[in-house]
């Protein structure tokens, strides 16, 4: 624990996704616990909620899922987008139509970038930007959200993001 680590630090891509697609939340709640018998002295499970004016983003992180489950799901009015990083696939489900897209990429960093590019095109964002490796300001923003998660967990309350 004194070296840092824990599920929120180790699996922070999902926090980065939420910031990329939805922006900085107004409030955050987080509950982090160690539920497994893994030989680690940090939390292995986290339930995070990002609160926005008109939506809530739920993020579940854990070291325990068998089989491993890395990815995300975005539920929209007209369908669902799922990313499965282990299988390297994107799934797009719309009313009456389902599409599976193989992402043939060698490493997770490239996979992360390619999936963000695809999702940007899919949602036809007005302010599309080229997806590059995380720069220092994006990394710092993720670290700020992790600090808010820790604060929420320690205080057992929803915290306001400043």
Coordinates of C-alpha atoms in Angstrom, one line a residue:
X1 CA 0.0 0.0 0.0
X2 CA 2.8 2.4 0.8
X3 CA 4.2 1.9 -2.8
X4 CA 0.9 3.1 -4.3
X5 CA -0.8 0.7 -6.7
X6 CA -4.2 -0.7 -6.3
X7 CA -6.9 -1.3 -8.9
X8 CA -7.7 2.4 -9.5
X9 CA -4.1 3.2 -10.3
X10 CA -3.4 0.1 -12.3
X11 CA -6.5 0.0 -14.4
X12 CA -7.0 3.7 -15.0
X13 CA -7.7 3.5 -18.8
X14 CA -11.4 3.4 -18.1
X15 CA -11.2 6.7 -16.2
X16 CA -9.3 8.2 -19.2
X17 CA -12.1 6.9 -21.5
X18 CA -14.8 8.6 -19.4
X19 CA -12.9 11.9 -19.4
X20 CA -12.3 11.6 -23.2
X21 CA -15.9 11.0 -24.1
X22 CA -17.8 12.8 -21.4
X23 CA -15.4 15.4 -20.0
X24 CA -14.7 16.2 -16.4
X25 CA -17.5 15.2 -14.0
X26 CA -19.2 17.5 -11.6
X27 CA -18.9 14.9 -8.7
X28 CA -17.4 11.6 -8.0
X29 CA -18.2 8.7 -5.7
X30 CA -15.9 5.7 -5.2
X31 CA -15.8 2.6 -3.1
X32 CA -12.6 0.6 -3.1
X33 CA -12.2 -2.7 -1.3
X34 CA -10.1 -5.8 -1.2
X35 CA -12.4 -8.8 -1.6
X36 CA -10.1 -11.4 -3.0
X37 CA -7.5 -13.7 -1.5
X38 CA -4.8 -12.3 -3.8
X39 CA -1.5 -11.8 -2.1
X40 CA -1.6 -8.0 -2.4
X41 CA -2.0 -5.3 0.2
X42 CA -4.0 -2.9 -2.0
X43 CA -7.6 -2.7 -3.1
X44 CA -8.6 -5.2 -5.8
X45 CA -12.1 -3.8 -6.6
X46 CA -13.5 -0.4 -7.2
X47 CA -16.9 1.0 -8.0
X48 CA -16.7 4.5 -9.4
X49 CA -19.5 6.9 -10.4
X50 CA -18.9 10.1 -12.4
X51 CA -21.8 12.4 -12.0
X52 CA -22.6 14.9 -14.7
X53 CA -25.5 17.3 -15.2
X54 CA -27.6 14.9 -17.3
X55 CA -25.9 11.5 -16.9
X56 CA -24.0 9.2 -14.6
X57 CA -21.0 7.1 -15.8
X58 CA -20.4 3.9 -13.8
X59 CA -16.9 2.4 -13.8
X60 CA -16.2 -1.0 -12.4
X61 CA -12.5 -2.1 -11.9
X62 CA -11.2 -5.3 -10.5
X63 CA -8.2 -7.6 -10.5
X64 CA -10.4 -10.7 -9.8
X65 CA -12.6 -11.3 -12.9
X66 CA -12.2 -14.8 -14.4
X67 CA -11.9 -14.8 -17.3
X68 CA -10.2 -11.3 -17.4
X69 CA -12.6 -8.6 -18.5
X70 CA -11.0 -5.4 -19.8
X71 CA -13.1 -2.9 -21.8
X72 CA -16.1 -0.7 -21.5
X73 CA -19.8 -0.4 -22.5
X74 CA -21.5 2.8 -23.4
X75 CA -25.3 2.7 -23.4
X76 CA -26.9 5.3 -25.7
X77 CA -30.5 6.1 -26.7
X78 CA -30.1 4.2 -30.0
X79 CA -27.8 1.3 -29.0
X80 CA -24.8 0.0 -27.1
X81 CA -21.1 0.2 -27.9
X82 CA -18.9 -2.4 -26.2
X83 CA -15.1 -2.8 -26.3
X84 CA -13.4 -6.0 -25.3
X85 CA -9.7 -5.5 -25.0
X86 CA -8.9 -9.1 -24.3
X87 CA -10.6 -10.3 -27.5
X88 CA -9.6 -7.1 -29.3
X89 CA -13.1 -6.5 -30.6
X90 CA -15.6 -3.7 -30.7
X91 CA -19.3 -4.5 -30.7
X92 CA -21.9 -2.1 -31.9
X93 CA -25.6 -2.9 -31.2
X94 CA -28.4 -0.8 -32.6
X95 CA -32.0 -1.6 -32.8
X96 CA -32.3 -4.5 -35.3
X97 CA -28.5 -4.4 -36.2
X98 CA -25.4 -5.8 -34.5
X99 CA -21.9 -5.3 -35.7
X100 CA -18.7 -7.0 -34.5
X101 CA -15.4 -5.3 -35.5
X102 CA -12.0 -7.1 -35.1
X103 CA -9.2 -4.7 -34.1
X104 CA -6.0 -6.4 -35.3
X105 CA -3.4 -4.5 -33.3
X106 CA -0.3 -5.9 -31.7
X107 CA -0.3 -4.1 -28.3
X108 CA -2.8 -2.5 -25.9
X109 CA -1.5 1.0 -26.3
X110 CA -2.3 0.8 -30.1
X111 CA -5.6 -0.9 -29.4
X112 CA -6.6 1.9 -27.0
X113 CA -5.8 4.6 -29.6
X114 CA -7.5 2.7 -32.5
X115 CA -10.6 2.1 -30.5
X116 CA -10.9 5.8 -29.5
X117 CA -10.4 6.8 -33.1
X118 CA -13.2 4.4 -34.2
X119 CA -15.5 5.5 -31.4
X120 CA -14.9 9.2 -32.3
X121 CA -16.0 8.4 -35.9
X122 CA -18.9 6.3 -34.7
X123 CA -20.4 9.0 -32.5
X124 CA -19.6 11.7 -35.2
X125 CA -18.2 14.1 -32.7
X126 CA -18.0 17.7 -33.9
X127 CA -14.7 18.4 -32.2
X128 CA -12.9 15.3 -33.3
X129 CA -9.3 15.3 -32.4
X130 CA -6.5 13.0 -33.4
X131 CA -5.9 10.4 -30.7
X132 CA -2.3 10.4 -29.6
X133 CA -0.6 8.9 -26.7
X134 CA -1.6 10.4 -23.5
X135 CA 0.2 13.7 -22.9
X136 CA 1.2 15.1 -19.5
X137 CA -2.0 17.2 -19.1
X138 CA -4.3 14.2 -19.8
X139 CA -2.2 12.0 -17.5
X140 CA -2.5 14.6 -14.7
X141 CA -6.2 14.9 -15.2
X142 CA -6.6 11.2 -14.7
X143 CA -4.4 11.4 -11.6
X144 CA -6.7 14.1 -10.2
X145 CA -9.7 11.9 -10.8
X146 CA -7.9 9.1 -8.9
X147 CA -7.3 11.5 -6.0
X148 CA -11.0 12.3 -6.0
X149 CA -11.8 8.6 -6.0
X150 CA -9.5 8.1 -3.0
X151 CA -11.1 11.1 -1.1
X152 CA -14.6 9.7 -1.8
X153 CA -13.6 6.3 -0.6
X154 CA -11.9 7.6 2.6
X155 CA -14.8 9.9 3.5
X156 CA -17.6 7.5 2.3
X157 CA -19.3 10.3 0.4
X158 CA -19.7 11.9 -3.0
X159 CA -17.1 14.6 -3.6
X160 CA -17.3 17.7 -5.7
X161 CA -14.7 17.9 -8.6
X162 CA -13.0 21.3 -8.7

